[in-house]
Short mmCIF file of N, CA and C in Angstrom, two decimals:
data_model
loop_
_atom_site.label_atom_id
_atom_site.label_comp_id
_atom_site.label_asym_id
_atom_site.label_seq_id
_atom_site.Cartn_x
_atom_site.Cartn_y
_atom_site.Cartn_z
N UNK A 1 -1.74 24.54 1.03
CA UNK A 1 -2.62 25.13 2.59
C UNK A 1 -2.30 26.33 3.11
N UNK A 2 -3.83 26.62 3.74
CA UNK A 2 -3.31 28.39 4.08
C UNK A 2 -3.72 28.44 5.85
N UNK A 3 -3.05 29.34 5.65
CA UNK A 3 -2.25 29.58 7.09
C UNK A 3 -1.88 28.04 7.93
N UNK A 4 -0.83 27.66 7.13
CA UNK A 4 0.33 26.57 7.39
C UNK A 4 0.84 26.65 8.77
N UNK A 5 1.30 25.91 9.53
CA UNK A 5 1.75 26.03 10.80
C UNK A 5 3.10 24.75 11.00
N UNK A 6 3.83 24.90 10.88
CA UNK A 6 5.37 23.57 11.00
C UNK A 6 4.97 23.05 12.95
N UNK A 7 4.58 21.81 12.99
CA UNK A 7 4.48 21.33 14.36
C UNK A 7 5.51 20.27 15.15
N UNK A 8 6.42 20.28 16.21
CA UNK A 8 7.12 19.55 16.61
C UNK A 8 6.23 18.61 17.14
N UNK A 9 6.14 16.98 17.20
CA UNK A 9 5.41 16.05 17.73
C UNK A 9 6.00 16.11 18.90
N UNK A 10 7.13 16.43 19.25
CA UNK A 10 7.16 16.22 20.99
C UNK A 10 8.81 17.19 20.97
N UNK A 11 9.68 17.50 21.84
CA UNK A 11 11.11 18.52 22.32
C UNK A 11 12.09 17.79 21.23
N UNK A 12 12.15 16.77 21.25
CA UNK A 12 13.07 16.31 20.46
C UNK A 12 13.30 16.37 19.11
N UNK A 13 11.88 16.87 18.56
CA UNK A 13 11.80 17.14 16.81
C UNK A 13 12.32 18.49 16.89
N UNK A 14 12.27 19.55 17.75
CA UNK A 14 11.87 20.53 17.87
C UNK A 14 13.09 21.41 17.12
N UNK A 15 14.19 20.65 16.75
CA UNK A 15 14.89 21.67 16.11
C UNK A 15 14.99 21.60 14.65
N UNK A 16 14.89 19.92 14.20
CA UNK A 16 14.31 19.30 12.84
C UNK A 16 12.82 20.26 12.39
N UNK A 17 12.20 20.21 13.24
CA UNK A 17 10.72 20.94 12.76
C UNK A 17 10.68 22.72 12.31
N UNK A 18 11.65 23.12 13.37
CA UNK A 18 12.68 24.75 13.07
C UNK A 18 12.67 24.78 12.23
N UNK A 19 13.38 24.11 12.04
CA UNK A 19 14.41 24.36 10.53
C UNK A 19 13.87 24.14 9.44
N UNK A 20 12.76 23.58 9.34
CA UNK A 20 11.76 23.45 8.17
C UNK A 20 10.56 24.80 8.54
N UNK A 21 10.47 25.31 9.41
CA UNK A 21 9.56 26.31 9.67
C UNK A 21 10.55 27.48 8.79
N UNK A 22 11.16 27.81 9.18
CA UNK A 22 12.16 28.81 9.19
C UNK A 22 12.18 29.07 7.43
N UNK A 23 12.54 27.49 6.28
CA UNK A 23 12.72 27.31 6.02
C UNK A 23 11.21 27.53 4.49
N UNK A 24 10.28 26.96 5.40
CA UNK A 24 8.90 27.16 4.49
C UNK A 24 8.15 28.87 5.40
N UNK A 25 9.25 29.86 5.95
CA UNK A 25 8.65 30.75 6.91
C UNK A 25 7.39 30.54 6.95
N UNK A 26 6.89 29.52 8.00
CA UNK A 26 6.24 29.08 8.52
C UNK A 26 5.95 29.51 10.19
N UNK A 27 4.77 29.41 11.08
CA UNK A 27 4.85 29.29 12.56
C UNK A 27 5.51 28.04 12.85
N UNK A 28 5.74 28.34 14.25
CA UNK A 28 6.32 26.76 14.36
C UNK A 28 5.33 26.22 16.11
N UNK A 29 4.93 25.16 15.89
CA UNK A 29 4.19 24.73 17.35
C UNK A 29 5.32 23.46 17.65
N UNK A 30 5.41 23.55 19.27
CA UNK A 30 6.08 22.49 19.75
C UNK A 30 5.53 21.71 20.30
N UNK A 31 4.58 20.56 21.02
CA UNK A 31 4.34 19.73 21.70
C UNK A 31 5.33 18.86 22.77
N UNK A 32 4.87 19.16 24.05
CA UNK A 32 5.65 18.45 24.65
C UNK A 32 5.06 17.20 25.43
N UNK A 33 5.60 16.12 25.22
CA UNK A 33 5.07 14.54 25.55
C UNK A 33 5.50 13.81 26.57
N UNK A 34 4.86 12.93 27.71
CA UNK A 34 5.06 12.53 28.78
C UNK A 34 4.60 10.80 28.70
N UNK A 35 5.91 9.97 28.30
CA UNK A 35 5.24 8.74 28.37
C UNK A 35 5.20 8.02 29.80
N UNK A 36 4.42 7.36 30.35
CA UNK A 36 4.05 6.69 31.06
C UNK A 36 4.28 4.90 31.66
N UNK A 37 5.91 5.33 32.39
CA UNK A 37 6.23 3.77 32.63
C UNK A 37 5.52 2.47 32.25
N UNK A 38 4.36 2.49 33.07
CA UNK A 38 3.85 1.10 32.70
C UNK A 38 3.55 0.70 31.46
N UNK A 39 2.76 1.23 30.62
CA UNK A 39 2.64 1.44 29.32
C UNK A 39 2.77 1.83 28.32
N UNK A 40 4.20 2.98 28.63
CA UNK A 40 4.65 3.30 27.12
C UNK A 40 3.76 4.41 26.28
N UNK A 41 2.64 4.69 26.60
CA UNK A 41 1.50 5.39 26.23
C UNK A 41 1.95 6.86 26.31
N UNK A 42 2.21 7.55 25.28
CA UNK A 42 2.75 9.18 24.91
C UNK A 42 1.51 10.23 25.70
N UNK A 43 1.50 10.87 26.56
CA UNK A 43 0.61 11.57 26.79
C UNK A 43 0.63 13.57 26.22
N UNK A 44 0.32 14.08 25.45
CA UNK A 44 0.64 15.42 25.43
C UNK A 44 0.39 16.56 26.74
N UNK A 45 1.79 17.06 27.00
CA UNK A 45 1.40 17.81 28.41
C UNK A 45 0.90 19.03 28.26
N UNK A 46 1.85 19.89 27.08
CA UNK A 46 1.91 21.15 26.83
C UNK A 46 2.01 21.69 25.81
N UNK A 47 1.70 22.42 24.54
CA UNK A 47 1.68 22.77 23.80
C UNK A 47 2.70 24.36 23.42
N UNK A 48 3.53 24.81 23.24
CA UNK A 48 3.91 26.13 22.72
C UNK A 48 3.76 26.71 21.95
N UNK A 49 2.77 27.35 21.39
CA UNK A 49 2.51 27.78 19.53
C UNK A 49 1.07 28.04 19.81
N UNK A 50 0.09 28.49 18.58
CA UNK A 50 -1.13 28.88 18.60
C UNK A 50 -1.31 27.40 17.34
N UNK A 51 -2.20 27.01 17.67
CA UNK A 51 -2.60 25.85 16.02
C UNK A 51 -4.12 26.45 15.96
N UNK A 52 -4.55 26.76 16.84
CA UNK A 52 -5.98 27.34 16.43
C UNK A 52 -6.42 27.60 15.18
N UNK A 53 -7.13 27.20 14.26
CA UNK A 53 -7.69 28.03 12.89
C UNK A 53 -7.03 28.19 11.92
N UNK A 54 -5.67 26.92 12.40
CA UNK A 54 -4.56 26.90 11.13
C UNK A 54 -4.90 25.39 11.01
N UNK A 55 -3.60 25.37 9.73
CA UNK A 55 -3.31 23.71 9.34
C UNK A 55 -2.19 23.06 9.76
N UNK A 56 -1.97 21.96 9.87
CA UNK A 56 -0.78 21.70 10.70
C UNK A 56 -0.03 20.69 9.84
N UNK A 57 1.57 21.11 9.65
CA UNK A 57 2.31 19.89 9.17
C UNK A 57 3.07 19.60 10.12
N UNK A 58 2.51 17.76 10.14
CA UNK A 58 3.16 17.15 11.64
C UNK A 58 4.20 15.90 10.92
N UNK A 59 5.53 16.01 11.86
CA UNK A 59 6.04 14.99 10.96
C UNK A 59 6.88 14.53 11.77
N UNK A 60 7.27 13.20 12.06
CA UNK A 60 8.06 12.17 12.83
C UNK A 60 9.13 11.25 12.00
N UNK A 61 10.72 11.26 12.55
CA UNK A 61 11.61 9.97 11.86
C UNK A 61 10.84 8.75 11.74
N UNK A 62 9.77 7.98 12.81
CA UNK A 62 9.33 6.89 13.08
C UNK A 62 8.49 6.62 13.72
N UNK A 63 6.98 5.75 12.82
CA UNK A 63 6.19 5.50 13.51
C UNK A 63 5.77 4.73 13.96
N UNK A 64 5.83 3.21 15.12
CA UNK A 64 5.69 2.34 15.07
C UNK A 64 4.37 1.65 15.43
N UNK A 65 3.84 2.30 16.33
CA UNK A 65 2.35 1.29 16.54
C UNK A 65 1.38 2.66 16.28
N UNK A 66 1.85 4.15 16.14
CA UNK A 66 1.15 5.50 15.64
C UNK A 66 0.86 5.71 16.89
N UNK A 67 0.91 5.07 18.01
CA UNK A 67 -0.04 5.86 19.24
C UNK A 67 0.40 7.70 19.73
N UNK A 68 1.46 7.83 19.67
CA UNK A 68 2.22 8.67 20.16
C UNK A 68 1.52 10.00 18.93
N UNK A 69 1.87 9.80 17.37
CA UNK A 69 1.21 10.43 16.75
C UNK A 69 -0.34 10.49 16.52
N UNK A 70 -0.61 9.69 16.38
CA UNK A 70 -2.25 9.63 16.93
C UNK A 70 -2.73 11.00 17.83
N UNK A 71 -2.19 10.74 19.23
CA UNK A 71 -2.58 11.55 20.26
C UNK A 71 -1.93 12.99 20.05
N UNK A 72 -1.00 13.27 19.33
CA UNK A 72 -0.57 14.48 18.81
C UNK A 72 -1.51 15.32 17.47
N UNK A 73 -2.01 14.45 16.89
CA UNK A 73 -2.82 14.95 15.99
C UNK A 73 -3.89 14.80 17.11
N UNK A 74 -4.51 13.79 17.45
CA UNK A 74 -5.69 14.20 18.53
C UNK A 74 -5.67 15.82 19.08
N UNK A 75 -4.86 15.43 19.87
CA UNK A 75 -4.19 17.08 20.98
C UNK A 75 -4.71 17.99 19.62
N UNK A 76 -3.99 18.29 18.24
CA UNK A 76 -4.04 19.61 17.35
C UNK A 76 -5.77 19.90 17.10
N UNK A 77 -6.21 18.93 17.17
CA UNK A 77 -7.43 19.23 16.45
C UNK A 77 -8.70 19.90 17.74
N UNK A 78 -8.05 19.59 19.19
CA UNK A 78 -8.66 19.88 20.02
C UNK A 78 -8.47 21.20 20.48
N UNK A 79 -7.40 21.31 19.91
CA UNK A 79 -6.95 22.85 20.50
C UNK A 79 -7.50 24.05 18.92
N UNK A 80 -8.22 23.03 18.00
CA UNK A 80 -8.62 24.12 17.05
C UNK A 80 -7.76 24.00 15.76
N UNK A 81 -7.20 22.83 15.52
CA UNK A 81 -6.56 23.35 13.74
C UNK A 81 -7.09 22.07 13.00
N UNK A 82 -6.85 23.54 11.49
CA UNK A 82 -8.17 22.99 10.95
C UNK A 82 -8.41 22.03 10.18
N UNK A 83 -7.02 21.85 9.02
CA UNK A 83 -6.62 20.15 8.53
C UNK A 83 -5.43 19.71 8.76
N UNK A 84 -4.90 18.84 9.33
CA UNK A 84 -3.93 18.14 9.37
C UNK A 84 -3.11 17.30 8.33
N UNK A 85 -1.96 17.35 8.04
CA UNK A 85 -0.92 16.70 7.44
C UNK A 85 -0.02 15.84 8.28
N UNK A 86 0.45 14.60 7.95
CA UNK A 86 1.55 14.29 8.67
C UNK A 86 2.31 13.00 7.95
N UNK A 87 3.08 12.81 8.61
CA UNK A 87 4.04 12.08 7.85
C UNK A 87 5.35 11.30 8.74
N UNK A 88 6.53 10.42 8.19
CA UNK A 88 7.63 10.42 9.10
C UNK A 88 8.28 9.56 8.03
N UNK A 89 9.16 9.69 8.37
CA UNK A 89 10.37 9.08 7.42
C UNK A 89 10.12 7.60 7.13
N UNK A 90 10.35 6.57 8.45
CA UNK A 90 9.95 5.27 8.54
C UNK A 90 9.06 4.54 9.27
N UNK A 91 8.13 4.50 8.53
CA UNK A 91 6.72 4.01 8.84
C UNK A 91 6.44 2.15 9.17
N UNK A 92 6.80 2.11 10.34
CA UNK A 92 7.18 0.39 10.87
C UNK A 92 5.76 -0.26 10.67
N UNK A 93 4.42 0.57 11.30
CA UNK A 93 3.16 0.56 11.34
C UNK A 93 2.43 -0.50 11.82
N UNK A 94 3.04 -1.07 12.89
CA UNK A 94 2.72 -2.42 13.26
C UNK A 94 1.47 -2.37 14.24
N UNK A 95 0.92 -3.47 14.67
CA UNK A 95 -0.36 -3.75 15.86
C UNK A 95 -1.65 -3.42 14.69
N UNK A 96 -2.22 -1.68 15.33
CA UNK A 96 -2.81 -1.59 15.02
C UNK A 96 -2.97 -0.34 14.37
N UNK A 97 -1.76 0.05 13.77
CA UNK A 97 -1.22 1.59 13.44
C UNK A 97 -2.35 1.98 12.04
N UNK A 98 -2.69 1.11 10.84
CA UNK A 98 -3.05 1.39 9.93
C UNK A 98 -4.79 1.94 10.54
N UNK A 99 -5.25 1.15 11.21
CA UNK A 99 -6.41 1.32 12.22
C UNK A 99 -6.29 2.59 12.48
N UNK A 100 -5.46 2.90 13.40
CA UNK A 100 -5.02 4.30 13.52
C UNK A 100 -5.38 5.64 13.04
N UNK A 101 -4.57 5.38 11.77
CA UNK A 101 -4.69 6.55 11.19
C UNK A 101 -5.92 6.77 10.20
N UNK A 102 -6.56 5.46 10.14
CA UNK A 102 -8.07 5.29 9.48
C UNK A 102 -8.61 6.53 10.63
N UNK A 103 -8.73 5.82 11.45
CA UNK A 103 -9.98 6.69 12.58
C UNK A 103 -9.35 7.81 12.95
N UNK A 104 -8.33 8.60 12.43
CA UNK A 104 -7.78 10.04 12.92
C UNK A 104 -8.39 11.02 12.14
N UNK A 105 -8.18 11.97 13.00
CA UNK A 105 -8.24 13.41 12.06
C UNK A 105 -7.40 13.83 10.77
N UNK A 106 -6.09 13.27 10.84
CA UNK A 106 -5.37 13.46 9.75
C UNK A 106 -5.88 13.24 8.20
N UNK A 107 -5.82 14.20 8.00
CA UNK A 107 -6.00 14.57 6.36
C UNK A 107 -5.12 13.12 5.48
N UNK A 108 -4.19 13.76 5.64
CA UNK A 108 -3.18 12.70 4.24
C UNK A 108 -2.31 12.52 5.69
N UNK A 109 -1.55 11.22 5.15
CA UNK A 109 -0.41 10.94 6.00
C UNK A 109 1.09 10.17 4.89
N UNK A 110 2.00 10.87 5.19
CA UNK A 110 2.99 10.69 4.20
C UNK A 110 3.82 9.71 4.56
N UNK A 111 4.37 8.57 4.12
CA UNK A 111 5.98 8.19 4.02
C UNK A 111 6.65 7.94 2.94
N UNK A 112 7.92 7.39 3.58
CA UNK A 112 8.46 6.60 2.91
C UNK A 112 8.41 5.08 2.61
N UNK A 113 9.05 4.90 1.44
CA UNK A 113 9.43 3.16 1.19
C UNK A 113 11.07 2.73 1.64
N UNK A 114 11.10 3.39 2.78
CA UNK A 114 12.46 2.82 3.36
C UNK A 114 11.78 1.46 3.94
N UNK A 115 10.71 0.80 4.60
CA UNK A 115 10.13 -0.27 5.39
C UNK A 115 8.70 -0.66 4.46
N UNK A 116 8.86 -1.77 4.09
CA UNK A 116 7.43 -2.69 3.49
C UNK A 116 6.04 -2.16 4.13
N UNK A 117 5.21 -1.94 3.80
CA UNK A 117 3.68 -1.93 4.36
C UNK A 117 3.55 -3.65 5.30
N UNK A 118 3.45 -3.86 6.34
CA UNK A 118 2.70 -4.83 7.13
C UNK A 118 1.91 -5.84 6.17
N UNK A 119 2.15 -6.75 6.08
CA UNK A 119 0.82 -7.80 4.87
C UNK A 119 0.11 -6.92 3.82
N UNK A 120 0.81 -5.77 3.45
CA UNK A 120 0.48 -5.30 2.57
C UNK A 120 -0.86 -4.45 2.83
N UNK A 121 -1.11 -3.98 4.32
CA UNK A 121 -1.88 -3.26 4.87
C UNK A 121 -1.42 -1.38 4.19
N UNK A 122 -2.90 -0.94 3.73
CA UNK A 122 -2.85 0.25 3.05
C UNK A 122 -4.73 1.63 3.76
N UNK A 123 -4.26 2.39 3.48
CA UNK A 123 -5.09 3.20 3.92
C UNK A 123 -5.02 4.01 2.60
N UNK A 124 -6.64 4.72 2.45
CA UNK A 124 -6.91 5.71 1.52
C UNK A 124 -5.75 7.39 2.07
N UNK A 125 -5.68 7.32 2.95
CA UNK A 125 -5.03 8.21 3.94
C UNK A 125 -3.82 8.37 3.80
N UNK A 126 -2.89 7.35 3.47
CA UNK A 126 -1.41 6.90 2.97
C UNK A 126 -1.24 7.55 1.54
N UNK A 127 0.41 8.01 1.67
CA UNK A 127 1.07 8.79 0.55
C UNK A 127 2.22 7.57 0.48
N UNK A 128 3.05 7.25 -0.41
CA UNK A 128 4.18 6.68 -0.56
C UNK A 128 5.17 7.29 -1.19
N UNK A 129 6.39 7.61 -0.54
CA UNK A 129 7.01 9.08 -1.96
C UNK A 129 8.08 7.47 -1.72
N UNK A 130 8.73 7.50 -2.68
CA UNK A 130 10.14 6.61 -2.93
C UNK A 130 11.31 7.33 -2.43
N UNK A 131 12.34 6.37 -2.27
CA UNK A 131 13.47 7.20 -1.43
C UNK A 131 14.18 6.31 -2.52
N UNK A 132 13.76 5.53 -3.56
CA UNK A 132 15.41 4.81 -4.22
C UNK A 132 15.78 6.09 -5.41
N UNK A 133 15.79 6.87 -5.45
CA UNK A 133 16.75 7.70 -6.54
C UNK A 133 17.73 8.63 -4.96
N UNK A 134 17.11 8.90 -4.36
CA UNK A 134 18.38 9.32 -3.06
C UNK A 134 18.87 8.62 -2.77
N UNK A 135 18.62 7.28 -2.21
CA UNK A 135 19.46 5.94 -2.14
C UNK A 135 20.58 5.91 -3.33
N UNK A 136 20.32 6.14 -4.57
CA UNK A 136 21.20 5.63 -6.03
C UNK A 136 22.31 6.55 -5.52
N UNK A 137 21.48 8.26 -5.61
CA UNK A 137 22.44 8.84 -6.04
C UNK A 137 23.59 8.93 -4.57
N UNK A 138 23.23 9.23 -3.44
CA UNK A 138 24.01 8.86 -2.18
C UNK A 138 25.24 7.94 -2.44
N UNK A 139 25.12 6.55 -3.24
CA UNK A 139 25.54 5.38 -3.85
C UNK A 139 26.27 5.78 -4.70
N UNK A 140 26.13 6.45 -5.57
CA UNK A 140 27.09 6.98 -6.84
C UNK A 140 28.07 8.33 -6.34
N UNK A 141 27.67 9.44 -5.40
CA UNK A 141 28.53 10.04 -5.16
C UNK A 141 29.60 9.26 -3.91
N UNK A 142 28.94 8.48 -3.44
CA UNK A 142 29.89 7.89 -2.07
C UNK A 142 30.90 6.69 -3.43
N UNK A 143 30.85 6.85 -4.16
CA UNK A 143 31.70 5.70 -4.97
C UNK A 143 33.00 6.31 -5.69
N UNK A 144 31.95 8.05 -5.98
CA UNK A 144 33.00 8.94 -7.01
C UNK A 144 33.65 9.99 -6.11
N UNK A 145 33.64 9.58 -4.62
CA UNK A 145 34.53 10.38 -3.31
C UNK A 145 33.93 11.76 -3.91
N UNK A 146 32.29 11.96 -3.72
CA UNK A 146 31.97 13.18 -3.96
C UNK A 146 31.15 13.23 -2.74
N UNK A 147 30.67 14.48 -1.97
CA UNK A 147 30.24 14.89 -0.91
C UNK A 147 28.67 13.96 -1.12
N UNK A 148 27.79 13.45 0.00
CA UNK A 148 26.18 13.47 -0.19
C UNK A 148 25.38 14.50 0.36
N UNK A 149 26.16 15.18 0.77
CA UNK A 149 25.29 16.28 1.55
C UNK A 149 24.61 17.56 0.51
N UNK A 150 24.94 17.04 -0.85
CA UNK A 150 24.64 18.37 -1.65
C UNK A 150 22.76 17.84 -1.91
N UNK A 151 22.88 16.47 -1.58
CA UNK A 151 21.36 15.76 -2.07
C UNK A 151 20.48 15.93 -0.61
N UNK A 152 21.39 16.61 0.01
CA UNK A 152 20.05 17.34 1.17
C UNK A 152 19.77 18.34 1.18
N UNK A 153 19.92 19.32 0.18
CA UNK A 153 19.49 21.08 0.01
C UNK A 153 18.19 20.92 -0.60
#
């Protein structure tokens, strides 16, 4: 990626995104979204930072239906993002989520295997990273009375 930028998809994830932006020595963009009470649909209302002509690295902890994430991706593309890479820790991918990913401007969507894909669904855009080794190392550390924080560095 050239000219990459870390993107917080909402204000709640800004602290974590800021941590990664600092570690990677990349700029940070923060998106603010509001949910409409009647249908829980999220709408991006404000974007702090410049994404025009840059590659976006967008990550969230959980993706349920993909609506909020796809709204963020659509908004980034409208604001001139070149390439968009996204991901999540827990991909529930319920309902029409896989079709939303396929139809979106995201180039690659990375997820962990903490939750199985529903009904064997998949996408050419989807990459899965196993957390089995990390979980195994954490269990071993706890069993041996060692710190698990070293596993997260």
